mmCIF file of C-alpha atoms in Angstrom:
data_model
loop_
_atom_site.group_PDB
_atom_site.id
_atom_site.type_symbol
_atom_site.label_atom_id
_atom_site.label_comp_id
_atom_site.label_asym_id
_atom_site.label_seq_id
_atom_site.Cartn_x
_atom_site.Cartn_y
_atom_site.Cartn_z
ATOM 1 C CA MET A 1 0.000 0.000 0.000
ATOM 2 C CA LEU A 2 1.222 3.443 -0.894
ATOM 3 C CA ASP A 3 0.411 6.625 0.961
ATOM 4 C CA VAL A 4 -3.085 8.077 0.755
ATOM 5 C CA TYR A 5 -3.652 10.251 -2.299
ATOM 6 C CA ALA A 6 -6.299 12.963 -2.082
ATOM 7 C CA ALA A 7 -7.969 13.158 -5.472
ATOM 8 C CA ARG A 8 -10.581 15.923 -5.478
ATOM 9 C CA GLU A 9 -11.088 16.194 -1.754
ATOM 10 C CA ASP A 10 -8.929 17.635 0.984
ATOM 11 C CA PRO A 11 -6.705 15.088 2.728
ATOM 12 C CA GLU A 12 -8.176 13.612 5.897
ATOM 13 C CA PRO A 13 -5.915 14.844 8.704
ATOM 14 C CA GLY A 14 -3.965 12.029 10.332
ATOM 15 C CA VAL A 15 -4.916 9.337 7.805
ATOM 16 C CA THR A 16 -1.889 7.797 6.117
ATOM 17 C CA GLY A 17 -1.175 4.748 4.014
ATOM 18 C CA ALA A 18 0.707 3.251 6.942
ATOM 19 C CA MET A 19 -2.347 3.701 9.155
ATOM 20 C CA VAL A 20 -4.600 1.984 6.606
ATOM 21 C CA ALA A 21 -2.134 -0.891 6.080
ATOM 22 C CA ASP A 22 -1.886 -1.396 9.845
ATOM 23 C CA ALA A 23 -5.692 -1.660 10.045
ATOM 24 C CA VAL A 24 -5.863 -4.624 7.629
ATOM 25 C CA PRO A 25 -6.622 -7.752 9.665
ATOM 26 C CA GLY A 26 -3.869 -10.306 10.088
ATOM 27 C CA GLY A 27 -1.069 -7.969 9.059
ATOM 28 C CA ARG A 28 -1.720 -8.877 5.433
ATOM 29 C CA ALA A 29 -0.963 -5.405 4.060
ATOM 30 C CA VAL A 30 2.419 -3.759 3.728
ATOM 31 C CA PHE A 31 2.978 -0.019 3.572
ATOM 32 C CA CYS A 32 5.527 1.130 0.991
ATOM 33 C CA PRO A 33 6.485 4.782 1.450
ATOM 34 C CA ASP A 34 8.391 4.961 -1.865
ATOM 35 C CA ARG A 35 6.462 4.093 -5.013
ATOM 36 C CA ARG A 36 9.745 3.588 -6.903
ATOM 37 C CA VAL A 37 10.475 0.404 -4.936
ATOM 38 C CA LEU A 38 6.897 -0.928 -5.012
ATOM 39 C CA PRO A 39 7.256 -2.986 -8.241
ATOM 40 C CA ALA A 40 10.277 -4.854 -6.853
ATOM 41 C CA LEU A 41 8.564 -5.304 -3.490
ATOM 42 C CA ILE A 42 5.553 -6.879 -5.190
ATOM 43 C CA ALA A 43 7.724 -9.059 -7.446
ATOM 44 C CA ASP A 44 9.639 -10.287 -4.402
ATOM 45 C CA SER A 45 6.479 -11.243 -2.550
ATOM 46 C CA ALA A 46 4.242 -12.564 -5.353
ATOM 47 C CA LYS A 47 3.797 -16.316 -5.525
ATOM 48 C CA PRO A 48 2.557 -18.477 -8.407
ATOM 49 C CA GLY A 49 -1.192 -18.098 -8.698
ATOM 50 C CA ASP A 50 -1.296 -14.689 -6.997
ATOM 51 C CA MET A 51 -3.308 -11.913 -8.603
ATOM 52 C CA VAL A 52 -1.848 -8.427 -8.417
ATOM 53 C CA LEU A 53 -4.319 -5.549 -8.602
ATOM 54 C CA THR A 54 -3.644 -1.842 -8.517
ATOM 55 C CA MET A 55 -6.344 0.450 -7.199
ATOM 56 C CA GLY A 56 -6.234 4.092 -6.382
ATOM 57 C CA ALA A 57 -6.353 7.613 -7.687
ATOM 58 C CA GLY A 58 -3.979 9.698 -9.719
ATOM 59 C CA ASP A 59 -1.391 7.892 -11.803
ATOM 60 C CA VAL A 60 -1.544 4.560 -9.959
ATOM 61 C CA THR A 61 -2.313 2.906 -13.307
ATOM 62 C CA LYS A 62 1.283 3.605 -14.346
ATOM 63 C CA LEU A 63 2.411 1.029 -11.780
ATOM 64 C CA GLY A 64 0.930 -1.947 -13.671
ATOM 65 C CA PRO A 65 3.544 -2.085 -16.436
ATOM 66 C CA LEU A 66 6.334 -1.492 -13.895
ATOM 67 C CA ILE A 67 5.084 -4.378 -11.760
ATOM 68 C CA VAL A 68 4.872 -6.666 -14.794
ATOM 69 C CA ALA A 69 8.426 -5.697 -15.779
ATOM 70 C CA ALA A 70 9.661 -6.477 -12.255
ATOM 71 C CA LEU A 71 7.877 -9.849 -12.345
ATOM 72 C CA ARG A 72 9.467 -10.618 -15.721
ATOM 73 C CA ARG A 73 12.931 -9.745 -14.397
ATOM 74 C CA ARG A 74 12.363 -12.162 -11.515
ATOM 75 C CA ALA A 75 11.131 -14.827 -13.942
ATOM 76 C CA ASP A 76 14.195 -14.318 -16.143
ATOM 77 C CA ARG A 77 16.343 -15.015 -13.098
ATOM 78 C CA GLY A 78 14.427 -18.270 -12.540
ATOM 79 C CA SER A 79 12.425 -17.203 -9.518
ATOM 80 C CA ALA A 80 9.195 -18.821 -8.420
ATOM 81 C CA VAL A 81 7.086 -16.002 -9.836
ATOM 82 C CA SER A 82 7.483 -17.138 -13.452
ATOM 83 C CA ASP A 83 4.029 -18.781 -13.374
ATOM 84 C CA THR A 84 2.546 -15.475 -12.228
ATOM 85 C CA VAL A 85 4.134 -13.637 -15.147
ATOM 86 C CA ALA A 86 3.114 -16.315 -17.645
ATOM 87 C CA SER A 87 -0.511 -16.054 -16.592
ATOM 88 C CA TYR A 88 -0.661 -12.262 -16.586
ATOM 89 C CA THR A 89 -2.713 -10.577 -19.271
ATOM 90 C CA ALA A 90 -2.977 -6.817 -19.153
ATOM 91 C CA THR A 91 -6.324 -5.147 -19.657
ATOM 92 C CA ASP A 92 -5.126 -3.747 -22.980
ATOM 93 C CA GLY A 93 -4.537 -7.290 -24.277
ATOM 94 C CA THR A 94 -0.746 -7.254 -24.094
ATOM 95 C CA ARG A 95 1.255 -9.924 -22.350
#
């Protein structure tokens, strides 16, 4: 999870991405304060059969291709995420 992005509304004072990630039951969310490292973080934690979704406001859609590239780099190095990359199909029909 990245930090909270205020789209058209004013930011909610005191609400951060870290706060939201901490509120996810079972500690199943991770806060990433730097979006530049997020693709590698996801590639390192994705397992075969996992589905990676991006949701948010602003330019969060730009992360999809970066995540796929990070997954492909891991697959090229023979990591366990190669099945995840092989099964990925982007919404624009590319692989």
